Amino acid sequence: MQVFDTPDSMRAWSQARRVEGRRIAVVPTMGALHEGHLALVRAASDLAELVVVTIFVNPLQFNQPADLDAYPRPIDDDLAACRTAGVDAVYAPTAAVMYPPGFQTHVEPGVLAGRLEGPMRPGHFRGVTTVVMKLLAATVPHVAVFGRKDFQQLTIVRRMVADLDVGIEVVGIPIVREPDGLALSSRNVRLTADDRIAALVLSRALRAAADAHAGGELDAADLKATAARVIEAEPRARLEYVELVDVESLAAIERVDRPAVMLTAAWFGDVRLIDNLELDSRMDRR
Ligand code: AMP
């Protein structure tokens, strides 16, 4: 497995592989790799002959310095996990390499970034689109693989790739959950034991809404209230939002008469978690 820490060395490797006619998939991550990331790597291996994982904790997308400082960075474990998973190359630049003095150009996302997470995390998606564009420029992939865990991010990246004529395929992979339903996240390790249990309300709330939907309830306000009640019944949870939106525009809907996704964000102690459930697909009930 090759490890690169500059855009030029990364791009030289990718360009050489492309000249050989090989297809490259990239999996952008912030490290602290878990089974969710590894599911993306497996999907990437099915989509292309060569897999590149990027590991970069992007300061631009953190709107709270404390969250950036607390973000786990177990780089040795991550490299070992990539090796075991059969990854061909890792691109792990430093922040100084990514944003040297004089850096000033950003990718400005549109209205999709103003919804849901947008108002809660000012500047977050502008940081995401900017770093993803840089990572794509360095890795020059044919296909990029993202998780549906970050549903809004996936939607915004798809839009950016279309709008800026990037010419790659973007693939979204279903959420990987713990057996008890908690969506895997690098932030889960920061939950206290009590908050880890409390955090189960997110998937339980989404499942309650999905069950109501499966039972014929189509009214968005009712479905959101069903989910919100579950989360608000947990004293350790501080709910930020429950929304039900159109899967493409991310605009709020009043009735589930089209493919829709319910998304939620809540705090458990000083850890902010997000989760979502697409109402037109079956929830993983393992
Ligand atoms: P992160 O390292 O948190 O920036 O995530 C890197 C990629 O992994 C993103 O595309 C995420 O959506 C995806 N991802 C993170 N957790 C999960 C999960 N539990 N299931 C599926 N994909 C995930």
CSV table of N, CA and C in Angstrom, one decimal, residues 99-241:
chain,number,residue,atom,x,y,z
A,99,TYR,N,-3.7,23.7,3.2
A,99,TYR,CA,-4.1,25.1,3.3
A,99,TYR,C,-2.8,25.9,3.6
A,100,PRO,N,-1.9,26.0,2.7
A,100,PRO,CA,-0.7,26.8,2.9
A,100,PRO,C,-1.0,28.3,3.0
A,101,PRO,N,-0.1,29.1,3.5
A,101,PRO,CA,-0.3,30.5,3.5
A,101,PRO,C,-0.6,31.0,2.1
A,102,GLY,N,-1.6,31.9,2.1
A,102,GLY,CA,-2.0,32.4,0.8
A,102,GLY,C,-3.3,31.7,0.2
A,103,PHE,N,-3.6,30.6,0.8
A,103,PHE,CA,-4.8,29.8,0.3
A,103,PHE,C,-6.0,30.8,0.4
A,104,GLN,N,-6.8,30.8,-0.6
A,104,GLN,CA,-8.0,31.8,-0.6
A,104,GLN,C,-9.2,31.4,-1.4
A,105,THR,N,-9.1,30.2,-2.1
A,105,THR,CA,-10.2,29.9,-3.0
A,105,THR,C,-11.1,28.8,-2.4
A,106,HIS,N,-12.4,29.0,-2.5
A,106,HIS,CA,-13.3,28.0,-1.9
A,106,HIS,C,-14.4,27.7,-2.9
A,107,VAL,N,-15.0,26.5,-2.7
A,107,VAL,CA,-16.2,26.1,-3.5
A,107,VAL,C,-17.4,26.5,-2.7
A,108,GLU,N,-18.2,27.4,-3.3
A,108,GLU,CA,-19.4,27.8,-2.6
A,108,GLU,C,-20.7,27.0,-3.0
A,109,PRO,N,-21.2,26.2,-2.0
A,109,PRO,CA,-22.4,25.4,-2.4
A,109,PRO,C,-23.6,26.3,-2.4
A,110,GLY,N,-24.7,25.8,-3.0
A,110,GLY,CA,-25.9,26.6,-3.2
A,110,GLY,C,-27.0,26.3,-2.1
A,111,VAL,N,-28.2,26.4,-2.5
A,111,VAL,CA,-29.3,26.3,-1.5
A,111,VAL,C,-29.3,25.0,-0.7
A,112,LEU,N,-28.9,23.9,-1.3
A,112,LEU,CA,-28.9,22.7,-0.6
A,112,LEU,C,-28.1,22.8,0.7
A,113,ALA,N,-27.1,23.7,0.7
A,113,ALA,CA,-26.3,23.8,1.9
A,113,ALA,C,-26.9,24.7,3.0
A,114,GLY,N,-28.0,25.4,2.6
A,114,GLY,CA,-28.7,26.3,3.5
A,114,GLY,C,-29.7,25.6,4.3
A,115,ARG,N,-30.0,24.3,4.0
A,115,ARG,CA,-31.0,23.6,4.7
A,115,ARG,C,-30.4,22.7,5.9
A,116,LEU,N,-31.3,22.1,6.7
A,116,LEU,CA,-30.9,21.1,7.7
A,116,LEU,C,-29.7,21.5,8.5
A,117,GLU,N,-28.6,20.8,8.2
A,117,GLU,CA,-27.3,21.1,8.9
A,117,GLU,C,-26.8,22.5,8.7
A,118,GLY,N,-27.1,23.1,7.6
A,118,GLY,CA,-26.6,24.4,7.2
A,118,GLY,C,-26.6,25.4,8.3
A,119,PRO,N,-27.8,25.8,8.7
A,119,PRO,CA,-28.0,26.8,9.7
A,119,PRO,C,-27.3,26.5,11.1
A,120,MET,N,-27.2,25.2,11.4
A,120,MET,CA,-26.6,24.7,12.6
A,120,MET,C,-25.1,24.8,12.6
A,121,ARG,N,-24.5,24.7,11.4
A,121,ARG,CA,-23.1,24.6,11.3
A,121,ARG,C,-22.6,25.5,10.2
A,122,PRO,N,-22.6,26.8,10.5
A,122,PRO,CA,-22.2,27.8,9.4
A,122,PRO,C,-20.9,27.5,8.8
A,123,GLY,N,-20.8,27.5,7.5
A,123,GLY,CA,-19.5,27.3,6.8
A,123,GLY,C,-19.1,25.9,6.6
A,124,HIS,N,-19.9,24.9,7.3
A,124,HIS,CA,-19.5,23.5,7.2
A,124,HIS,C,-19.5,23.0,5.8
A,125,PHE,N,-20.6,23.2,5.1
A,125,PHE,CA,-20.6,22.6,3.7
A,125,PHE,C,-19.7,23.2,2.7
A,126,ARG,N,-19.4,24.5,2.9
A,126,ARG,CA,-18.4,25.2,2.1
A,126,ARG,C,-17.0,24.6,2.3
A,127,GLY,N,-16.8,24.2,3.6
A,127,GLY,CA,-15.5,23.5,3.9
A,127,GLY,C,-15.5,22.1,3.3
A,128,VAL,N,-16.7,21.4,3.3
A,128,VAL,CA,-16.8,20.1,2.7
A,128,VAL,C,-16.6,20.2,1.2
A,129,THR,N,-17.3,21.1,0.5
A,129,THR,CA,-17.2,21.1,-1.0
A,129,THR,C,-15.7,21.5,-1.4
A,130,THR,N,-15.2,22.4,-0.6
A,130,THR,CA,-13.8,22.9,-1.0
A,130,THR,C,-12.8,21.7,-0.8
A,131,VAL,N,-12.9,21.0,0.3
A,131,VAL,CA,-11.9,19.9,0.5
A,131,VAL,C,-12.2,18.8,-0.4
A,132,VAL,N,-13.4,18.4,-0.7
A,132,VAL,CA,-13.7,17.3,-1.6
A,132,VAL,C,-13.2,17.6,-3.0
A,133,MET,N,-13.4,18.9,-3.4
A,133,MET,CA,-12.8,19.3,-4.8
A,133,MET,C,-11.3,19.1,-4.8
A,134,LYS,N,-10.6,19.5,-3.7
A,134,LYS,CA,-9.2,19.4,-3.6
A,134,LYS,C,-8.8,17.9,-3.6
A,135,LEU,N,-9.5,17.1,-2.9
A,135,LEU,CA,-9.2,15.6,-2.8
A,135,LEU,C,-9.4,15.0,-4.1
A,136,LEU,N,-10.4,15.4,-4.9
A,136,LEU,CA,-10.7,14.8,-6.2
A,136,LEU,C,-9.6,15.3,-7.2
A,137,ALA,N,-9.1,16.5,-7.0
A,137,ALA,CA,-8.1,17.0,-7.9
A,137,ALA,C,-6.8,16.3,-7.7
A,138,ALA,N,-6.5,15.9,-6.4
A,138,ALA,CA,-5.3,15.2,-6.1
A,138,ALA,C,-5.3,13.7,-6.5
A,139,THR,N,-6.5,13.1,-6.3
A,139,THR,CA,-6.6,11.6,-6.5
A,139,THR,C,-7.1,11.2,-7.9
A,140,VAL,N,-7.7,12.2,-8.6
A,140,VAL,CA,-8.1,11.9,-10.0
A,140,VAL,C,-8.8,10.6,-10.2
A,141,PRO,N,-9.9,10.4,-9.4
A,141,PRO,CA,-10.6,9.1,-9.5
A,141,PRO,C,-11.6,9.0,-10.7
A,142,HIS,N,-12.1,7.8,-11.0
A,142,HIS,CA,-13.2,7.7,-11.9
A,142,HIS,C,-14.5,7.7,-11.1
A,143,VAL,N,-14.4,7.2,-9.8
A,143,VAL,CA,-15.7,7.2,-9.0
A,143,VAL,C,-15.3,7.5,-7.6
A,144,ALA,N,-16.2,8.3,-6.9
A,144,ALA,CA,-16.0,8.6,-5.5
A,144,ALA,C,-17.2,8.0,-4.7
A,145,VAL,N,-16.8,7.5,-3.5
A,145,VAL,CA,-17.8,6.7,-2.7
A,145,VAL,C,-18.0,7.5,-1.4
A,146,PHE,N,-19.3,7.7,-1.1
A,146,PHE,CA,-19.7,8.5,0.1
A,146,PHE,C,-20.8,7.7,0.8
A,147,GLY,N,-20.9,7.9,2.1
A,147,GLY,CA,-21.9,7.2,2.9
A,147,GLY,C,-23.2,8.0,3.0
A,148,ARG,N,-24.4,7.3,3.0
A,148,ARG,CA,-25.7,7.9,3.1
A,148,ARG,C,-25.9,8.4,4.5
A,149,LYS,N,-25.0,8.0,5.5
A,149,LYS,CA,-25.0,8.6,6.8
A,149,LYS,C,-25.0,10.1,6.8
A,150,ASP,N,-24.2,10.7,5.9
A,150,ASP,CA,-24.1,12.1,5.8
A,150,ASP,C,-24.9,12.4,4.5
A,151,PHE,N,-26.2,12.3,4.6
A,151,PHE,CA,-27.1,12.3,3.4
A,151,PHE,C,-27.0,13.7,2.7
A,152,GLN,N,-27.0,14.8,3.5
A,152,GLN,CA,-27.0,16.1,2.9
A,152,GLN,C,-25.7,16.3,2.2
A,153,GLN,N,-24.6,15.9,2.9
A,153,GLN,CA,-23.3,16.0,2.3
A,153,GLN,C,-23.2,15.3,0.9
A,154,LEU,N,-23.8,14.1,0.9
A,154,LEU,CA,-23.8,13.3,-0.4
A,154,LEU,C,-24.5,14.1,-1.5
A,155,THR,N,-25.7,14.6,-1.1
A,155,THR,CA,-26.5,15.4,-2.0
A,155,THR,C,-25.8,16.6,-2.6
A,156,ILE,N,-25.1,17.3,-1.7
A,156,ILE,CA,-24.3,18.5,-2.0
A,156,ILE,C,-23.1,18.2,-2.9
A,157,VAL,N,-22.5,17.1,-2.6
A,157,VAL,CA,-21.3,16.7,-3.4
A,157,VAL,C,-21.8,16.2,-4.8
A,158,ARG,N,-22.9,15.5,-4.9
A,158,ARG,CA,-23.4,15.1,-6.2
A,158,ARG,C,-23.7,16.4,-7.1
A,159,ARG,N,-24.3,17.4,-6.4
A,159,ARG,CA,-24.7,18.6,-7.1
A,159,ARG,C,-23.4,19.3,-7.6
A,160,MET,N,-22.4,19.4,-6.7
A,160,MET,CA,-21.1,20.1,-7.1
A,160,MET,C,-20.5,19.4,-8.2
A,161,VAL,N,-20.4,18.0,-8.2
A,161,VAL,CA,-19.8,17.3,-9.3
A,161,VAL,C,-20.5,17.5,-10.6
A,162,ALA,N,-21.8,17.6,-10.6
A,162,ALA,CA,-22.6,17.9,-11.8
A,162,ALA,C,-22.4,19.4,-12.2
A,163,ASP,N,-22.5,20.3,-11.3
A,163,ASP,CA,-22.4,21.7,-11.6
A,163,ASP,C,-21.0,22.1,-12.1
A,164,LEU,N,-20.0,21.5,-11.6
A,164,LEU,CA,-18.6,21.9,-11.9
A,164,LEU,C,-18.0,21.0,-13.0
A,165,ASP,N,-18.9,20.1,-13.6
A,165,ASP,CA,-18.4,19.3,-14.7
A,165,ASP,C,-17.2,18.5,-14.3
A,166,VAL,N,-17.2,17.9,-13.1
A,166,VAL,CA,-16.1,17.1,-12.6
A,166,VAL,C,-15.9,15.8,-13.4
A,167,GLY,N,-17.0,15.3,-13.9
A,167,GLY,CA,-16.9,14.1,-14.7
A,167,GLY,C,-16.6,12.8,-14.0
A,168,ILE,N,-16.9,12.7,-12.8
A,168,ILE,CA,-16.8,11.4,-12.1
A,168,ILE,C,-18.1,10.9,-11.6
A,169,GLU,N,-18.2,9.6,-11.3
A,169,GLU,CA,-19.4,9.0,-10.8
A,169,GLU,C,-19.4,9.2,-9.2
A,170,VAL,N,-20.5,9.5,-8.6
A,170,VAL,CA,-20.6,9.6,-7.2
A,170,VAL,C,-21.6,8.5,-6.7
A,171,VAL,N,-21.1,7.7,-5.8
A,171,VAL,CA,-21.9,6.6,-5.3
A,171,VAL,C,-22.2,6.7,-3.8
A,172,GLY,N,-23.5,6.5,-3.4
A,172,GLY,CA,-23.8,6.6,-2.0
A,172,GLY,C,-24.1,5.2,-1.4
A,173,ILE,N,-23.5,4.9,-0.3
A,173,ILE,CA,-23.6,3.6,0.4
A,173,ILE,C,-24.5,3.7,1.6
A,174,PRO,N,-25.4,2.7,1.8
A,174,PRO,CA,-26.3,2.7,3.0
A,174,PRO,C,-25.6,2.8,4.3
A,175,ILE,N,-26.3,3.3,5.3
A,175,ILE,CA,-25.7,3.5,6.7
A,175,ILE,C,-25.4,2.2,7.3
A,176,VAL,N,-24.2,2.1,7.9
A,176,VAL,CA,-23.9,0.9,8.7
A,176,VAL,C,-24.2,1.2,10.1
A,177,ARG,N,-24.9,0.3,10.8
A,177,ARG,CA,-25.3,0.5,12.2
A,177,ARG,C,-24.7,-0.6,13.1
A,178,GLU,N,-24.6,-0.2,14.4
A,178,GLU,CA,-24.3,-1.2,15.4
A,178,GLU,C,-25.5,-2.2,15.5
A,179,PRO,N,-25.3,-3.4,16.0
A,179,PRO,CA,-26.4,-4.3,16.1
A,179,PRO,C,-27.6,-3.7,16.9
A,180,ASP,N,-27.4,-2.8,17.8
A,180,ASP,CA,-28.5,-2.1,18.5
A,180,ASP,C,-29.1,-1.0,17.8
A,181,GLY,N,-28.6,-0.6,16.6
A,181,GLY,CA,-29.2,0.4,15.8
A,181,GLY,C,-28.4,1.7,15.7
A,182,LEU,N,-27.5,1.9,16.6
A,182,LEU,CA,-26.7,3.2,16.5
A,182,LEU,C,-25.9,3.3,15.2
A,183,ALA,N,-26.1,4.4,14.5
A,183,ALA,CA,-25.3,4.5,13.3
A,183,ALA,C,-23.8,4.7,13.7
A,184,LEU,N,-22.9,3.9,13.0
A,184,LEU,CA,-21.5,4.1,13.3
A,184,LEU,C,-21.0,5.5,13.0
A,185,SER,N,-20.2,6.0,13.9
A,185,SER,CA,-19.6,7.4,13.7
A,185,SER,C,-18.3,7.4,14.4
A,186,SER,N,-17.4,8.2,13.9
A,186,SER,CA,-16.1,8.4,14.6
A,186,SER,C,-16.3,9.1,15.9
A,187,ARG,N,-17.4,9.8,16.0
A,187,ARG,CA,-17.7,10.6,17.2
A,187,ARG,C,-18.3,9.7,18.4
A,188,ASN,N,-18.7,8.5,18.0
A,188,ASN,CA,-19.3,7.6,19.0
A,188,ASN,C,-18.4,7.3,20.2
A,189,VAL,N,-17.0,7.2,19.9
A,189,VAL,CA,-16.1,6.9,20.9
A,189,VAL,C,-16.0,7.9,22.0
A,190,ARG,N,-16.5,9.1,21.7
A,190,ARG,CA,-16.5,10.2,22.7
A,190,ARG,C,-17.7,10.2,23.6
A,191,LEU,N,-18.7,9.3,23.3
A,191,LEU,CA,-19.9,9.2,24.2
A,191,LEU,C,-19.6,8.6,25.5
A,192,THR,N,-20.1,9.1,26.6
A,192,THR,CA,-20.0,8.4,27.9
A,192,THR,C,-20.9,7.1,27.8
A,193,ALA,N,-20.7,6.2,28.7
A,193,ALA,CA,-21.5,4.9,28.7
A,193,ALA,C,-23.0,5.2,28.7
A,194,ASP,N,-23.4,6.2,29.5
A,194,ASP,CA,-24.8,6.5,29.6
A,194,ASP,C,-25.3,7.2,28.3
A,195,ASP,N,-24.5,8.0,27.8
A,195,ASP,CA,-24.9,8.7,26.5
A,195,ASP,C,-24.9,7.7,25.3
A,196,ARG,N,-24.0,6.7,25.4
A,196,ARG,CA,-24.0,5.7,24.3
A,196,ARG,C,-25.4,5.0,24.3
A,197,ILE,N,-25.9,4.7,25.5
A,197,ILE,CA,-27.2,4.1,25.6
A,197,ILE,C,-28.3,5.0,25.1
A,198,ALA,N,-28.2,6.3,25.7
A,198,ALA,CA,-29.2,7.3,25.3
A,198,ALA,C,-29.3,7.6,23.8
A,199,ALA,N,-28.1,7.5,23.2
A,199,ALA,CA,-28.1,7.8,21.7
A,199,ALA,C,-28.9,6.9,20.9
A,200,LEU,N,-29.3,5.8,21.4
A,200,LEU,CA,-30.1,4.8,20.7
A,200,LEU,C,-31.5,5.4,20.3
A,201,VAL,N,-31.9,6.5,21.0
A,201,VAL,CA,-33.2,7.1,20.7
A,201,VAL,C,-33.2,7.6,19.2
A,202,LEU,N,-32.1,8.0,18.7
A,202,LEU,CA,-32.1,8.5,17.3
A,202,LEU,C,-32.6,7.5,16.3
A,203,SER,N,-32.0,6.3,16.3
A,203,SER,CA,-32.5,5.2,15.4
A,203,SER,C,-33.8,4.8,15.8
A,204,ARG,N,-34.1,4.7,17.1
A,204,ARG,CA,-35.5,4.3,17.5
A,204,ARG,C,-36.5,5.3,17.0
A,205,ALA,N,-36.2,6.6,17.1
A,205,ALA,CA,-37.2,7.6,16.7
A,205,ALA,C,-37.4,7.5,15.2
A,206,LEU,N,-36.4,7.3,14.4
A,206,LEU,CA,-36.5,7.2,13.0
A,206,LEU,C,-37.3,5.9,12.6
A,207,ARG,N,-37.1,4.9,13.4
A,207,ARG,CA,-37.8,3.6,13.1
A,207,ARG,C,-39.3,3.8,13.5
A,208,ALA,N,-39.5,4.5,14.5
A,208,ALA,CA,-40.9,4.7,14.9
A,208,ALA,C,-41.7,5.5,13.8
A,209,ALA,N,-41.0,6.5,13.2
A,209,ALA,CA,-41.6,7.2,12.1
A,209,ALA,C,-41.8,6.3,10.9
A,210,ALA,N,-40.8,5.5,10.7
A,210,ALA,CA,-40.8,4.6,9.5
A,210,ALA,C,-42.0,3.5,9.7
A,211,ASP,N,-42.1,3.1,10.9
A,211,ASP,CA,-43.2,2.1,11.2
A,211,ASP,C,-44.6,2.8,10.9
A,212,ALA,N,-44.7,4.1,11.4
A,212,ALA,CA,-46.0,4.8,11.2
A,212,ALA,C,-46.2,5.0,9.7
A,213,HIS,N,-45.1,5.3,9.0
A,213,HIS,CA,-45.2,5.5,7.5
A,213,HIS,C,-45.7,4.2,6.9
A,214,ALA,N,-45.0,3.1,7.3
A,214,ALA,CA,-45.4,1.8,6.7
A,214,ALA,C,-46.8,1.4,7.0
A,215,GLY,N,-47.3,2.0,8.2
A,215,GLY,CA,-48.7,1.7,8.5
A,215,GLY,C,-49.7,2.6,7.8
A,216,GLY,N,-49.2,3.5,6.9
A,216,GLY,CA,-50.1,4.3,6.1
A,216,GLY,C,-50.1,5.8,6.4
A,217,GLU,N,-49.3,6.2,7.5
A,217,GLU,CA,-49.3,7.6,7.8
A,217,GLU,C,-48.4,8.4,6.8
A,218,LEU,N,-49.0,9.4,6.1
A,218,LEU,CA,-48.3,10.1,5.1
A,218,LEU,C,-48.1,11.6,5.5
A,219,ASP,N,-48.7,12.0,6.6
A,219,ASP,CA,-48.6,13.4,7.0
A,219,ASP,C,-47.2,13.7,7.6
A,220,ALA,N,-46.5,14.6,7.0
A,220,ALA,CA,-45.1,14.9,7.5
A,220,ALA,C,-45.1,15.4,8.9
A,221,ALA,N,-46.0,16.3,9.3
A,221,ALA,CA,-46.0,16.8,10.6
A,221,ALA,C,-46.2,15.7,11.7
A,222,ASP,N,-47.1,14.8,11.3
A,222,ASP,CA,-47.4,13.7,12.3
A,222,ASP,C,-46.2,12.8,12.4
A,223,LEU,N,-45.5,12.5,11.3
A,223,LEU,CA,-44.4,11.6,11.3
A,223,LEU,C,-43.2,12.2,12.0
A,224,LYS,N,-43.0,13.5,11.8
A,224,LYS,CA,-41.9,14.2,12.6
A,224,LYS,C,-42.3,14.3,14.1
A,225,ALA,N,-43.5,14.5,14.4
A,225,ALA,CA,-43.9,14.5,15.8
A,225,ALA,C,-43.7,13.1,16.5
A,226,THR,N,-44.0,12.1,15.7
A,226,THR,CA,-43.7,10.7,16.2
A,226,THR,C,-42.3,10.6,16.6
A,227,ALA,N,-41.4,11.0,15.7
A,227,ALA,CA,-39.9,10.8,15.9
A,227,ALA,C,-39.5,11.7,17.1
A,228,ALA,N,-39.9,13.0,17.0
A,228,ALA,CA,-39.5,14.0,18.0
A,228,ALA,C,-39.9,13.5,19.5
A,229,ARG,N,-41.1,12.9,19.6
A,229,ARG,CA,-41.5,12.5,20.9
A,229,ARG,C,-40.6,11.4,21.5
A,230,VAL,N,-40.1,10.5,20.6
A,230,VAL,CA,-39.2,9.5,21.1
A,230,VAL,C,-37.9,10.1,21.6
A,231,ILE,N,-37.4,11.1,20.9
A,231,ILE,CA,-36.1,11.7,21.3
A,231,ILE,C,-36.3,12.6,22.5
A,232,GLU,N,-37.4,13.3,22.5
A,232,GLU,CA,-37.6,14.3,23.7
A,232,GLU,C,-37.9,13.5,25.0
A,233,ALA,N,-38.3,12.2,24.9
A,233,ALA,CA,-38.5,11.4,26.1
A,233,ALA,C,-37.2,11.0,26.7
A,234,GLU,N,-36.1,11.2,26.0
A,234,GLU,CA,-34.8,10.8,26.6
A,234,GLU,C,-34.1,12.1,27.2
A,235,PRO,N,-34.1,12.1,28.6
A,235,PRO,CA,-33.5,13.4,29.2
A,235,PRO,C,-32.1,13.7,28.8
A,236,ARG,N,-31.3,12.7,28.4
A,236,ARG,CA,-29.9,13.0,28.1
A,236,ARG,C,-29.7,13.5,26.7
A,237,ALA,N,-30.8,13.5,25.9
A,237,ALA,CA,-30.7,14.0,24.5
A,237,ALA,C,-31.2,15.4,24.4
A,238,ARG,N,-30.4,16.2,23.7
A,238,ARG,CA,-30.9,17.6,23.4
A,238,ARG,C,-31.1,17.7,21.8
A,239,LEU,N,-32.4,17.7,21.5
A,239,LEU,CA,-32.8,17.6,20.1
A,239,LEU,C,-32.5,18.9,19.4
A,240,GLU,N,-31.9,18.8,18.2
A,240,GLU,CA,-31.7,20.0,17.4
A,240,GLU,C,-32.8,20.1,16.3
A,241,TYR,N,-33.0,19.0,15.6
A,241,TYR,CA,-34.1,19.0,14.6
A,241,TYR,C,-34.5,17.6,14.2
